[in-house]
XYZ file of C-alpha atoms in Angstrom:
674
model
C 129.464 166.514 117.183
C 132.760 167.320 118.907
C 133.292 163.695 119.999
C 132.811 162.403 116.497
C 135.451 164.790 115.101
C 137.935 164.088 117.877
C 137.686 160.348 117.185
C 137.917 160.844 113.457
C 140.218 162.949 111.326
C 140.461 165.825 113.835
C 138.488 169.004 114.299
C 138.171 171.452 111.482
C 140.606 174.475 111.699
C 139.385 177.806 112.901
C 138.569 180.518 110.396
C 141.614 182.652 111.291
C 143.958 179.827 110.307
C 142.878 180.226 106.703
C 143.772 183.950 106.820
C 147.508 183.366 107.435
C 150.026 184.562 104.818
C 151.656 181.751 102.826
C 155.242 180.928 103.907
C 158.271 181.403 101.685
C 160.712 178.596 100.790
C 163.200 179.546 103.545
C 160.495 179.845 106.153
C 159.150 176.421 105.098
C 162.600 174.761 105.542
C 163.067 176.425 108.926
C 159.697 175.089 110.017
C 160.633 171.629 108.684
C 163.949 171.651 110.609
C 162.153 172.654 113.772
C 159.720 169.781 113.398
C 162.590 167.394 112.688
C 164.515 168.495 115.780
C 161.353 167.998 117.803
C 161.316 164.297 116.746
C 165.067 163.907 117.345
C 166.157 163.970 113.705
C 169.145 166.028 112.604
C 168.478 168.784 110.105
C 171.728 168.019 108.333
C 170.308 164.694 107.086
C 166.659 165.217 106.184
C 166.684 162.042 104.058
C 166.421 159.989 107.243
C 163.039 161.533 107.902
C 161.847 160.731 104.407
C 163.224 157.197 104.590
C 161.492 156.566 107.885
C 158.195 157.826 106.459
C 158.616 155.646 103.403
C 159.364 152.622 105.547
C 156.288 153.232 107.681
C 154.135 153.526 104.576
C 155.586 150.348 103.077
C 155.057 148.512 106.356
C 151.447 149.642 106.484
C 150.865 148.576 102.872
C 152.479 145.203 103.556
C 150.270 144.596 106.573
C 147.172 145.551 104.604
C 148.212 143.240 101.759
C 148.740 140.323 104.144
C 145.389 140.977 105.771
C 143.704 141.044 102.362
C 145.435 137.800 101.365
C 144.377 136.193 104.640
C 140.835 137.415 104.085
C 140.801 136.022 100.546
C 142.196 132.707 101.777
C 139.549 132.329 104.447
C 136.679 133.501 102.306
C 133.811 130.983 102.096
C 132.151 131.130 98.705
C 129.259 128.700 99.372
C 127.957 127.003 102.490
C 124.818 125.095 103.450
C 123.273 121.730 104.297
C 123.610 118.740 101.969
C 123.189 114.976 102.249
C 126.392 112.989 101.718
C 126.539 109.326 100.799
C 129.036 107.423 102.910
C 131.489 104.738 101.869
C 131.525 101.038 102.710
C 134.379 98.693 103.462
C 133.281 95.895 101.113
C 131.487 95.864 97.798
C 128.083 94.333 97.347
C 124.397 95.146 96.835
C 124.201 96.788 100.257
C 122.838 100.308 100.569
C 125.333 102.962 101.588
C 124.488 105.188 104.498
C 123.422 108.805 104.115
C 124.377 111.578 106.499
C 123.250 115.185 106.646
C 126.282 117.460 106.897
C 126.960 121.181 106.785
C 129.322 121.987 103.887
C 131.511 125.024 103.320
C 133.600 125.708 100.208
C 136.807 127.609 100.968
C 139.218 128.061 98.101
C 139.887 124.634 96.571
C 138.673 122.652 99.592
C 135.167 121.704 100.591
C 134.809 120.994 104.319
C 131.844 119.340 105.987
C 130.796 119.477 109.631
C 128.179 118.062 111.962
C 126.437 121.437 112.283
C 126.665 125.050 111.209
C 127.896 125.955 114.702
C 130.962 123.724 114.255
C 131.563 125.350 110.872
C 131.535 128.827 112.393
C 133.825 127.775 115.229
C 136.311 126.176 112.856
C 136.785 129.234 110.664
C 137.263 131.354 113.768
C 139.699 129.060 115.572
C 140.973 126.661 112.856
C 140.508 123.745 115.239
C 140.855 120.621 113.094
C 138.873 118.489 115.536
C 135.671 120.230 114.435
C 136.047 119.068 110.820
C 134.386 115.758 109.943
C 136.089 115.562 106.548
C 137.183 117.516 103.503
C 137.253 117.133 99.721
C 140.329 118.493 97.951
C 139.037 119.783 94.622
C 142.577 120.104 93.262
C 142.537 116.299 92.870
C 139.122 116.263 91.170
C 139.315 115.144 87.557
C 135.565 115.208 86.868
C 132.502 116.975 88.229
C 129.136 115.750 87.012
C 125.478 115.647 87.804
C 124.487 112.320 89.311
C 122.721 109.942 86.960
C 120.508 108.675 89.774
C 116.889 109.730 89.576
C 115.769 108.203 92.871
C 117.052 111.167 94.875
C 114.790 113.942 96.179
C 116.801 116.514 94.199
C 119.598 116.452 91.657
C 122.824 115.016 93.013
C 126.432 116.059 92.430
C 129.297 113.583 91.924
C 132.910 114.682 92.454
C 135.435 112.175 91.094
C 138.844 112.239 92.781
C 141.763 109.829 92.630
C 140.650 108.075 95.802
C 136.851 107.942 95.586
C 133.714 109.413 94.075
C 131.864 111.803 96.389
C 128.083 111.882 96.029
C 126.285 114.799 97.654
C 122.661 115.785 97.298
C 121.486 119.362 97.909
C 118.037 119.724 99.377
C 116.485 121.782 96.556
C 117.088 122.550 92.893
C 118.122 126.088 93.806
C 120.787 124.722 96.133
C 121.945 122.372 93.389
C 122.461 125.245 90.961
C 124.320 127.273 93.586
C 126.658 124.428 94.551
C 127.243 123.160 91.013
C 128.197 126.611 89.713
C 130.602 127.174 92.606
C 132.210 123.743 92.239
C 132.404 124.146 88.469
C 134.300 127.420 88.849
C 136.705 125.841 91.343
C 137.362 122.684 89.305
C 137.827 124.550 86.039
C 140.117 127.078 87.726
C 142.404 124.229 88.774
C 142.618 123.162 85.118
C 142.691 119.414 85.785
C 139.017 118.509 85.753
C 136.089 118.210 83.417
C 132.538 119.338 84.174
C 129.621 117.323 82.836
C 125.995 118.392 83.041
C 123.834 115.431 82.116
C 120.537 115.522 80.288
C 118.888 112.669 82.162
C 115.821 110.873 80.798
C 112.458 111.027 82.501
C 112.675 107.393 83.625
C 116.043 105.720 83.934
C 116.924 102.077 84.543
C 120.521 101.426 85.545
C 122.412 98.547 87.083
C 123.560 98.452 90.678
C 127.164 97.946 91.690
C 128.488 94.931 93.558
C 127.076 92.308 91.204
C 130.267 90.225 91.142
C 130.462 89.817 94.915
C 126.745 89.020 95.110
C 127.010 86.388 92.392
C 130.054 84.885 94.079
C 128.214 84.387 97.369
C 125.136 83.149 95.519
C 127.193 80.383 93.877
C 128.663 79.487 97.278
C 125.128 79.300 98.671
C 124.012 76.985 95.856
C 126.991 74.661 96.291
C 126.611 74.373 100.068
C 122.845 73.830 99.755
C 123.342 71.001 97.257
C 125.951 69.415 99.517
C 123.497 69.642 102.408
C 120.752 67.895 100.430
C 123.191 65.240 99.275
C 124.378 64.725 102.834
C 120.820 64.265 104.079
C 120.214 61.584 101.447
C 123.562 59.803 101.502
C 125.004 60.158 104.971
C 122.071 60.719 107.297
C 122.398 58.087 110.106
C 118.804 56.903 109.728
C 118.856 53.439 108.113
C 122.639 52.976 108.172
C 123.248 53.189 111.914
C 124.985 50.087 113.358
C 122.886 47.979 115.668
C 125.528 48.219 118.411
C 128.446 50.633 118.298
C 130.603 48.197 120.269
C 130.014 45.292 117.874
C 130.126 46.860 114.411
C 131.787 43.889 112.720
C 129.593 41.213 114.328
C 126.492 39.733 112.770
C 122.995 40.222 114.110
C 122.949 36.668 115.552
C 126.057 37.315 117.624
C 124.733 40.648 118.858
C 121.378 39.049 119.768
C 123.170 36.733 122.186
C 124.300 39.743 124.238
C 120.709 40.998 124.729
C 117.865 39.385 126.604
C 115.197 41.154 124.509
C 114.718 40.823 120.785
C 116.648 43.456 118.883
C 115.159 45.233 115.853
C 118.063 44.923 113.451
C 118.791 43.511 110.014
C 121.671 42.404 107.844
C 121.024 45.091 105.222
C 120.777 48.918 105.567
C 117.575 50.876 105.008
C 115.388 48.043 106.344
C 116.462 45.931 103.387
C 114.557 48.112 100.911
C 117.693 49.416 99.174
C 121.183 48.003 99.237
C 123.583 50.836 98.309
C 126.736 50.175 96.252
C 130.170 49.627 97.723
C 131.318 53.224 97.206
C 128.424 54.393 99.358
C 129.460 51.981 102.126
C 132.987 53.372 101.925
C 131.918 57.060 101.928
C 129.542 56.524 104.862
C 132.116 54.495 106.828
C 129.955 51.355 107.065
C 131.934 48.995 104.844
C 132.633 46.648 107.814
C 129.230 46.894 109.503
C 127.317 43.582 109.468
C 124.160 44.491 111.406
C 122.031 47.643 110.986
C 119.201 49.130 113.016
C 115.759 49.012 111.443
C 113.940 52.320 112.202
C 110.209 52.464 112.822
C 107.750 53.738 110.227
C 107.260 56.976 112.175
C 110.998 57.645 111.963
C 110.925 57.279 108.190
C 107.894 59.578 107.880
C 109.651 62.239 109.949
C 112.800 61.836 107.850
C 111.029 62.309 104.516
C 109.037 65.289 105.818
C 112.254 66.873 107.055
C 113.925 66.312 103.688
C 110.892 67.718 101.844
C 110.890 70.841 104.029
C 114.608 71.398 103.425
C 114.183 70.856 99.695
C 111.320 73.373 99.456
C 113.181 75.932 101.570
C 116.361 75.691 99.506
C 114.451 75.751 96.207
C 112.577 78.894 97.208
C 115.886 80.404 98.311
C 117.366 79.647 94.885
C 114.472 81.360 93.142
C 114.342 84.361 95.475
C 118.032 85.192 95.444
C 118.225 84.563 91.706
C 116.004 87.615 91.308
C 118.950 89.722 92.508
C 121.356 88.168 90.006
C 121.137 91.292 87.895
C 119.683 93.972 90.171
C 118.318 97.089 88.508
C 117.691 100.445 90.128
C 114.932 102.619 88.731
C 114.568 106.335 89.088
C 112.211 108.916 87.648
C 111.631 112.619 87.480
C 108.538 114.084 89.009
C 105.688 114.302 86.542
C 105.914 118.091 86.524
C 109.643 117.935 85.625
C 109.272 115.814 82.477
C 111.332 116.899 79.483
C 109.670 117.828 77.203
C 107.024 119.345 79.425
C 104.017 117.173 80.179
C 101.107 119.629 80.636
C 98.971 118.966 83.734
C 95.748 119.035 81.730
C 96.866 115.784 80.078
C 97.738 113.974 83.286
C 95.659 110.846 84.017
C 92.828 110.594 86.522
C 93.454 108.832 89.825
C 91.201 107.135 92.383
C 92.543 106.993 95.945
C 90.925 104.313 98.106
C 91.383 104.794 101.852
C 90.337 101.576 103.603
C 88.927 101.610 107.126
C 87.260 99.085 109.409
C 87.798 99.355 113.166
C 90.918 101.521 113.327
C 90.882 104.809 115.271
C 88.921 107.458 113.412
C 91.486 110.177 114.155
C 94.161 108.189 112.286
C 91.917 107.930 109.245
C 91.199 111.670 109.280
C 94.926 112.435 109.640
C 95.610 110.328 106.551
C 92.714 112.011 104.737
C 94.239 115.408 105.458
C 97.512 114.285 103.869
C 95.655 112.956 100.834
C 93.754 116.200 100.317
C 97.058 118.129 100.273
C 98.663 116.041 97.510
C 100.440 118.046 94.810
C 98.148 117.039 91.954
C 95.329 118.871 90.152
C 92.273 118.430 92.422
C 89.901 117.797 89.537
C 91.982 114.796 88.437
C 91.769 112.638 91.551
C 88.870 111.262 93.557
C 89.165 110.219 97.216
C 87.088 107.268 98.445
C 86.656 106.472 102.147
C 85.897 102.740 102.094
C 84.364 102.085 105.514
C 83.752 98.411 106.167
C 82.559 98.824 109.739
C 79.806 101.454 109.567
C 76.904 99.204 108.513
C 75.925 95.943 110.182
C 73.944 93.388 108.184
C 72.221 90.419 109.814
C 71.181 87.572 107.535
C 68.436 85.206 108.592
C 67.877 81.761 107.161
C 65.976 81.899 103.863
C 65.892 85.719 103.749
C 66.637 87.462 100.462
C 67.766 90.703 102.074
C 69.511 91.372 105.398
C 68.462 93.481 108.337
C 70.665 96.571 108.175
C 71.612 98.743 111.143
C 74.397 101.059 112.225
C 77.297 99.221 113.827
C 77.365 101.120 117.112
C 79.864 98.706 118.630
C 82.604 99.690 116.170
C 81.655 103.371 116.412
C 81.963 103.365 120.200
C 85.378 101.696 120.075
C 86.958 103.437 117.061
C 84.860 106.550 116.466
C 82.358 107.617 113.827
C 84.371 108.031 110.623
C 81.317 109.157 108.663
C 80.689 112.032 111.067
C 84.395 112.949 111.137
C 84.550 113.084 107.333
C 81.495 115.340 107.262
C 83.059 117.569 109.927
C 86.301 117.664 107.907
C 84.560 119.031 104.814
C 82.136 121.191 106.808
C 85.013 123.149 108.356
C 86.569 123.815 104.948
C 83.683 124.655 102.652
C 80.931 126.126 104.825
C 81.046 129.895 105.169
C 78.049 130.095 107.494
C 77.182 127.717 110.282
C 73.407 127.880 110.057
C 73.088 124.093 109.731
C 74.461 121.473 112.047
C 77.029 119.055 110.688
C 74.658 116.079 110.555
C 71.925 118.106 108.846
C 74.433 119.433 106.330
C 75.704 115.891 105.712
C 72.216 114.625 104.879
C 72.187 116.956 101.875
C 75.018 114.860 100.393
C 73.691 111.398 101.332
C 72.358 108.672 99.060
C 71.350 105.196 100.282
C 71.051 101.939 98.356
C 69.036 99.387 100.327
C 67.856 96.057 98.890
C 64.196 95.112 99.274
C 62.273 91.881 98.907
C 60.820 93.132 95.643
C 64.230 94.282 94.365
C 66.958 92.336 96.191
C 69.659 92.926 93.555
C 70.552 96.598 93.263
C 74.344 96.239 92.878
C 76.348 95.055 89.885
C 78.357 92.583 91.934
C 76.468 91.128 94.876
C 79.526 89.127 95.939
C 81.049 92.457 97.063
C 78.020 94.250 98.532
C 74.232 94.133 98.511
C 73.848 97.850 99.263
C 75.655 100.941 100.518
C 75.386 104.244 102.353
C 77.155 107.011 100.475
C 78.051 110.688 101.048
C 79.444 112.741 98.136
C 81.274 116.049 98.656
C 82.300 117.941 95.538
C 83.380 121.574 95.836
C 85.548 123.843 93.738
C 89.220 123.760 94.648
C 88.945 120.408 96.435
C 89.161 116.876 95.067
C 85.906 114.978 95.089
C 85.461 113.108 98.376
C 83.096 110.152 98.790
C 82.297 108.147 101.900
C 81.025 104.607 101.225
C 79.640 102.365 103.951
C 79.277 98.855 102.548
C 76.340 96.564 103.359
C 78.008 93.176 103.368
C 76.736 89.962 101.763
C 76.914 86.673 103.715
C 80.411 86.025 102.308
C 81.962 89.485 102.190
C 85.705 88.762 101.461
C 86.883 91.368 104.003
C 89.114 94.118 102.564
C 89.148 92.661 99.044
C 85.358 92.835 98.926
C 85.454 96.375 100.298
C 87.831 97.503 97.538
C 85.969 95.677 94.767
C 82.718 97.265 95.894
C 84.116 100.741 95.190
C 85.713 99.680 91.915
C 82.734 97.800 90.461
C 79.621 99.042 92.264
C 80.250 102.661 93.251
C 81.652 103.896 89.945
C 85.367 104.464 90.550
C 86.522 105.177 87.001
C 90.003 106.692 87.353
C 92.751 105.435 85.085
C 94.896 104.634 88.122
C 93.999 103.403 91.592
C 95.941 104.031 94.802
C 95.019 101.785 97.738
C 96.003 102.987 101.211
C 95.452 101.797 104.747
C 94.292 104.300 107.318
C 97.831 104.767 108.729
C 99.588 105.230 105.366
C 100.056 108.985 105.210
C 101.438 109.782 101.742
C 103.932 112.482 100.939
C 102.600 115.446 98.991
C 104.575 114.342 95.893
C 103.377 110.737 96.088
C 101.369 110.745 92.843
C 103.926 112.712 90.853
C 106.694 110.374 92.031
C 104.940 107.110 91.118
C 103.048 107.858 87.907
C 106.222 108.412 85.806
C 107.021 104.688 86.019
C 103.919 103.938 83.950
C 104.922 106.201 81.057
C 107.344 105.400 78.289
C 109.873 107.790 76.805
C 108.733 109.810 73.769
C 109.328 107.965 70.524
C 110.756 111.007 68.775
C 114.168 112.413 69.576
C 116.459 115.097 68.244
C 118.995 114.184 65.594
C 122.586 114.992 66.554
C 124.811 116.746 64.047
C 128.547 116.441 63.482
C 130.502 118.699 65.837
C 133.520 119.090 63.530
C 134.129 122.728 62.493
C 132.350 123.587 59.252
C 130.387 120.320 59.080
C 126.674 119.904 59.758
C 126.021 116.360 58.568
C 124.261 113.732 60.636
C 126.345 112.269 63.432
C 127.079 108.545 63.055
C 130.068 107.819 65.288
C 131.174 109.136 68.641
C 133.992 108.697 71.131
C 133.047 105.788 73.401
C 135.403 106.813 76.213
C 133.940 110.297 76.445
C 130.385 108.983 76.226
C 130.975 106.560 79.091
C 132.364 109.462 81.097
C 129.101 111.350 80.613
C 130.115 113.981 78.057
C 127.021 115.163 76.124
C 126.792 113.597 72.676
C 126.610 116.898 70.725
C 130.220 117.557 71.832
C 131.629 114.185 70.693
C 129.467 113.208 67.688
C 130.997 113.016 64.190
C 129.604 112.125 60.799
C 132.645 110.151 59.619
C 136.086 108.968 60.575
C 137.547 111.748 58.437
C 135.872 114.423 60.564
C 136.870 112.523 63.691
C 140.544 112.594 62.690
C 140.442 116.132 61.290
C 139.016 117.569 64.501
C 141.880 116.122 66.561
C 139.520 114.876 69.222
C 142.012 112.508 70.861
C 144.454 115.399 71.350
C 141.884 117.744 72.838
C 141.876 118.586 76.533
C 138.295 117.313 76.795
C 139.261 113.799 75.684
C 142.498 113.647 77.663
C 140.731 114.547 80.892
C 138.368 111.612 80.410
C 141.145 109.109 79.635
C 143.479 110.133 82.462
C 145.768 112.213 80.234
C 146.253 109.525 77.573
C 145.517 109.601 73.861
C 143.782 106.225 73.565
C 140.675 106.116 71.416
C 137.651 103.893 70.888
C 134.879 104.822 68.473
C 131.353 103.463 68.576
C 128.375 103.482 66.232
C 125.712 106.016 67.135
C 122.862 103.802 65.893
C 123.666 100.405 67.431
C 126.473 101.108 69.910
C 128.956 98.654 68.374
C 132.648 99.385 67.968
C 133.994 100.984 64.806
C 136.977 99.529 62.992
C 139.758 102.093 63.373
C 141.288 101.474 59.951
C 138.259 100.880 57.730
C 135.707 102.961 59.601
C 133.152 100.120 59.519
C 130.541 99.318 62.131
C 131.073 95.719 63.182
C 127.377 95.101 63.777
C 125.773 97.146 61.027
C 128.559 96.092 58.599
C 128.403 99.298 56.651
C 130.863 102.079 56.023
C 130.297 105.168 58.091
C 133.119 107.140 56.528
C 130.868 108.291 53.683
C 129.447 111.704 54.438
C 125.691 111.991 54.021
C 123.501 114.961 54.668
C 120.318 113.048 54.011
C 118.169 116.124 54.253
C 116.998 115.079 57.728
C 115.633 117.735 59.994
C 115.422 118.053 63.734
C 112.469 116.112 65.074
C 110.794 117.647 68.084
C 108.770 115.994 70.801
C 105.565 117.033 72.477
C 103.343 115.915 75.322
C 101.227 113.869 72.906
C 104.131 111.438 72.560
C 103.814 110.228 76.170
C 101.879 107.012 76.492
C 101.098 104.597 79.306
C 99.583 101.913 77.099
C 100.621 98.364 77.941
C 101.871 97.827 74.400
C 104.778 100.217 75.029
C 105.133 99.964 78.810
C 104.451 96.725 80.663
C 104.490 98.290 84.147
C 101.165 97.562 85.825
C 101.897 97.748 89.551
C 104.263 99.899 91.615
C 104.872 99.484 95.336
C 106.608 102.490 96.912
C 106.785 102.321 100.708
C 109.432 105.050 100.863
C 106.982 107.820 99.959
C 105.068 107.748 103.212
C 105.364 109.895 106.311
C 108.234 109.412 108.784
C 110.269 107.414 106.290
C 113.957 108.264 105.957
C 114.090 107.306 102.272
C 111.551 110.018 101.547
C 114.181 112.661 102.249
C 117.244 110.820 100.983
C 115.911 108.818 98.070
C 115.516 105.081 98.173
C 119.041 103.538 98.219
C 117.766 100.273 96.745
C 115.716 101.868 93.977
C 111.952 101.891 93.577
């Protein structure tokens, strides 16, 4: 107790100190002079003592103020990990690199580092070598949510005078934290605009770099055509001189210099075709009098070579033409659809896991990933399609095969049927009274053909019988093991898949086909199914944003819309409301047009430009300056409006390799779209 007081404000006074008689004014001044003389201050000038005290107090306050300012300057408002998209030196349809960096927002600057340790060291030492880069938010003229939907979470785009910075927080919570902090910083600077986009469920948007790609594609086409023309016109076969030393001599003269008979002729191409004079000039054979006559085998090789080059170049034309107008697709997860898509209306899914002679532990590892998919368990059915469990031996003239267990495959790869039973046994059995094999037999059904009934399957070209184990328990998706009994012509994996689809009763609306080493991400189904659904047909009607007007919006500012400003903020019912609101003079519009007052109106229905003087839509050819209320109401949307019918959505097949385990695009989003 005594140590704490001595280190603090001092010990409390004794009780007798409070019993002293108060001093008079003269006694107080005498005591003050004595204290002043003790500190070397003359009593004749007591103001020096007061001035010194005031100066000490001011100095202390100044130091505290500087410390507070330094603390405010070095205060980090937000920090954490984010993925940053890098830049590239040339434009083109080449994916930009992604790097995981540790970001810290200090004042109006956002620094990023290799690790959180470097971040901590920098703010303690201010060593600039630890900083990888920085974004000066004072130069940012727009902050918006990224329009890309192929990212694992919502992205943030910061537009500066030099480049556009794209960062992607790891979760939606991190996105909200970073966006709010950046919004406060950008709006505090007063030179930027913040845009929060309402992105659609499925978005199709064009990739950048189309001009450079098309330029090199045209160069490729021109050079390929020149190559084909060169092979036809200037290939030495058929136009080669008989003797390089006697180009201008006839064949008779050249024959005199050889003892053996030469195989030459007076005309090129073995005399089959005599090209025109311009061809002789372009090939440099206008003075040649005697030409070699190639053998038939040489001509066959020549035409095969030309055919191979022609096919290769033609296929190259067709393949690269598919990237003439590249399109990137992105989608929300099924659970994040707006409006909400209730899980009870999600479609059913069959997952076919194919296996033959691969290691059984790999198949079980993939099965474990499938069982943990983020999808209602009663809506998907897992099929283990084992093509190596049963062995069928067909004899000549026999209607049915001799069926046995394929012990050779089981010894090499493992017993998948037993492993699947063990997998479910460990998860659903509370007591271990039965052995695994005995418990499995309770779920087994066998279809074996007999001489009296050889056809027991719907499609005998896929299978003539099967061994099947069904496991269906609450809280787990239904799991079925199918061992196919093969026909004489079994069509390998295709027959194995068709057997489950046509003979075993797979009836899901969608089918997912996986190999035994394709371990899907837990969001695999929710990330792929959105591509099969169209956008709801109904949408909300936008009203005029002019003060005091609530009519239907017909025109909007094209510059602001291209910049990503939400339509309810820039929609007007007529040109009169557009002019009366002073939109082009507003700070919102001037931030989008780089502080200019240029304007360009567009029609809300067709997207065409509006005549500035007449207020007419150039495409619709009707006046939009007339104000109409129309009595229209807001039209809502519901989950019943979502449809995957082929009449409204022609997507029938989606290949998504980036959603599997150990794939970098799974964490960063697919740079090339999916």
